[in-house]
Coordinates of C-alpha atoms in Angstrom, one line a residue:
M1 CA -18.6 14.9 13.1
I2 CA -15.5 12.9 12.1
Y3 CA -13.4 11.0 14.6
L4 CA -10.1 9.5 13.5
I5 CA -8.7 6.8 15.8
T6 CA -5.1 6.0 15.0
G7 CA -2.2 4.0 16.6
G8 CA -0.1 0.9 16.2
E9 CA -1.1 -2.7 15.9
R10 CA -3.0 -4.0 18.9
S11 CA -3.0 -0.6 20.5
G12 CA -6.8 -0.8 21.4
K13 CA -8.0 1.3 18.4
S14 CA -11.0 -1.0 17.4
S15 CA -12.2 -1.5 21.0
Y16 CA -12.0 2.3 21.7
A17 CA -13.8 3.1 18.4
Q18 CA -16.6 0.5 19.1
N19 CA -17.2 1.9 22.6
L20 CA -17.3 5.4 21.2
A21 CA -19.9 4.4 18.6
L22 CA -22.0 2.7 21.3
Q23 CA -21.8 5.9 23.4
L24 CA -23.0 7.9 20.4
S25 CA -25.8 5.6 19.2
D26 CA -27.9 2.7 20.3
S27 CA -27.7 1.2 16.8
P28 CA -24.4 2.1 15.1
M29 CA -23.2 0.9 11.7
Y30 CA -20.0 -1.1 11.3
V31 CA -18.3 -0.9 7.9
A32 CA -15.7 -3.6 7.4
T33 CA -13.3 -2.9 4.6
A34 CA -11.4 -6.2 4.6
R35 CA -11.1 -8.5 1.7
K36 CA -11.1 -12.2 2.6
W37 CA -7.6 -13.1 1.4
D38 CA -7.2 -16.5 3.0
P39 CA -8.7 -18.8 5.8
D40 CA -6.6 -17.1 8.5
F41 CA -8.0 -13.7 7.5
Q42 CA -11.5 -15.1 7.4
N43 CA -10.9 -16.3 11.0
R44 CA -9.9 -12.8 12.0
I45 CA -13.1 -11.4 10.3
D46 CA -15.2 -14.0 12.1
R47 CA -13.7 -13.0 15.5
H48 CA -14.3 -9.3 14.9
Q49 CA -18.0 -10.0 13.9
Q50 CA -18.5 -12.1 17.1
E51 CA -17.4 -9.1 19.2
R52 CA -20.4 -7.1 18.0
D53 CA -23.9 -7.8 19.2
E54 CA -27.4 -7.2 17.7
R55 CA -27.2 -3.4 18.2
W56 CA -24.8 -3.2 15.2
T57 CA -25.7 -3.0 11.5
N58 CA -22.8 -4.7 9.7
I59 CA -21.8 -3.8 6.2
E60 CA -18.9 -5.1 4.2
K61 CA -17.5 -2.7 1.6
E62 CA -14.0 -3.2 0.2
K63 CA -13.6 0.2 -1.6
H64 CA -16.6 2.2 -2.6
L65 CA -17.8 3.6 0.7
S66 CA -19.7 6.3 -1.1
E67 CA -22.2 3.6 -2.1
I68 CA -23.3 3.5 1.5
D69 CA -26.0 5.8 2.9
F70 CA -24.5 7.2 6.1
S71 CA -27.1 9.9 6.5
D72 CA -28.0 10.6 10.1
K73 CA -26.1 7.6 11.3
V74 CA -23.1 6.8 13.5
A75 CA -20.8 4.7 11.5
L76 CA -17.5 3.0 12.4
I77 CA -15.2 2.4 9.5
D78 CA -12.6 -0.2 10.3
C79 CA -10.0 0.1 8.9
V80 CA -8.2 2.5 6.5
T81 CA -5.2 0.3 6.2
L82 CA -7.2 -2.6 4.8
W83 CA -9.3 -0.2 2.7
L84 CA -6.1 1.3 1.2
T85 CA -4.7 -2.1 0.5
N86 CA -7.6 -2.8 -1.8
F87 CA -6.9 0.4 -3.8
F88 CA -3.2 -0.4 -3.8
I89 CA -3.6 -3.9 -5.1
D90 CA -6.2 -2.9 -7.7
T91 CA -4.0 -0.1 -9.1
K92 CA -1.0 -2.5 -9.2
N93 CA 0.8 -0.5 -6.4
D94 CA 0.3 2.9 -7.9
V95 CA 0.6 5.2 -4.8
S96 CA -0.7 8.4 -6.5
L97 CA -3.7 6.8 -8.1
S98 CA -4.6 4.9 -4.9
L99 CA -4.4 8.1 -2.9
E100 CA -6.4 10.0 -5.4
E101 CA -9.2 7.3 -5.5
A102 CA -9.3 6.9 -1.7
K103 CA -9.4 10.7 -1.1
A104 CA -12.3 11.0 -3.6
E105 CA -14.3 8.2 -1.8
F106 CA -13.7 9.8 1.5
S107 CA -14.7 13.3 0.3
K108 CA -18.0 11.9 -0.9
I109 CA -18.9 10.3 2.4
A110 CA -17.6 13.3 4.5
Q111 CA -20.3 15.4 2.8
Q112 CA -23.1 13.3 4.3
D113 CA -24.8 14.3 7.5
A114 CA -23.3 11.6 9.6
T115 CA -21.0 10.8 12.5
L116 CA -18.0 8.9 11.2
I117 CA -15.5 7.0 13.4
I118 CA -12.6 6.0 11.3
V119 CA -9.9 3.5 12.5
T120 CA -6.4 3.7 10.9
N121 CA -2.9 2.5 11.6
E122 CA 0.3 4.3 12.2
I123 CA 2.4 1.8 10.2
G124 CA 5.3 4.2 9.7
M125 CA 6.1 4.3 13.4
G126 CA 7.3 0.7 13.4
I127 CA 10.0 -1.2 11.6
H128 CA 11.1 0.2 8.3
A129 CA 9.5 -1.8 5.5
E130 CA 11.9 -4.4 4.1
T131 CA 10.5 -4.3 0.5
H132 CA 10.0 -1.6 -2.0
I133 CA 6.3 -2.3 -2.2
G134 CA 6.1 -2.2 1.6
R135 CA 7.8 1.2 1.7
K136 CA 5.4 2.5 -1.1
F137 CA 2.4 1.4 0.9
T138 CA 3.8 3.0 4.1
E139 CA 4.0 6.3 2.2
L140 CA 0.4 5.8 0.9
Q141 CA -0.8 5.1 4.4
G142 CA 1.0 8.1 5.9
W143 CA -0.3 10.6 3.3
M144 CA -3.9 9.3 3.7
N145 CA -3.6 9.5 7.5
Q146 CA -2.5 13.2 7.1
F147 CA -5.5 13.9 4.8
L148 CA -7.9 12.2 7.1
A149 CA -6.5 13.9 10.2
S150 CA -6.8 17.3 8.5
N151 CA -10.5 16.6 7.8
A152 CA -11.3 15.1 11.2
D153 CA -12.9 17.1 14.0
E154 CA -11.2 14.9 16.6
V155 CA -8.1 12.7 16.4
V156 CA -7.2 10.1 19.1
L157 CA -3.9 8.3 19.2
M158 CA -4.1 5.0 21.0
V159 CA -1.0 4.0 22.9
S160 CA -1.0 0.7 24.9
G161 CA -4.8 0.9 25.2
I162 CA -4.8 4.5 26.4
P163 CA -6.5 7.1 24.3
V164 CA -4.5 10.3 23.8
K165 CA -6.5 13.1 22.2
I166 CA -4.2 14.9 19.7
K167 CA -6.8 17.1 18.0
G168 CA -10.2 18.4 18.9

């Protein structure tokens, strides 16, 4: 089973996804995809870690999610935007290659017998990116979101903290 939780910044995606994971399992896995870019980002990571108690197994994996054994587990992957950023940076902003690599990683984990709860952002619904790189990343995010949604069993759009089921 694959759940995709999407929405804008601070729309309640992570909280909803964490509650869903705890409804589905007494011991879910949390997969953090963030790189520690700077002290401010480290503070954000620390805050997110403090929100989860001892029921969670925490794994940090920047790109190669297929190296994780998801078999028979409920896993929350948070988040696609940070995960894609890692591909985008490492490919020197090559949208096609980033998309190809991310799709390949997702396809490997989707084959495992697991329940995946994937958090992503709808960054194309906000302000038009000011830079060329920003616009390229917005395209990458949009195409990956479409791919993930087409493979998900259930898709929930978070709007102002309210879950709106759009597929499933």
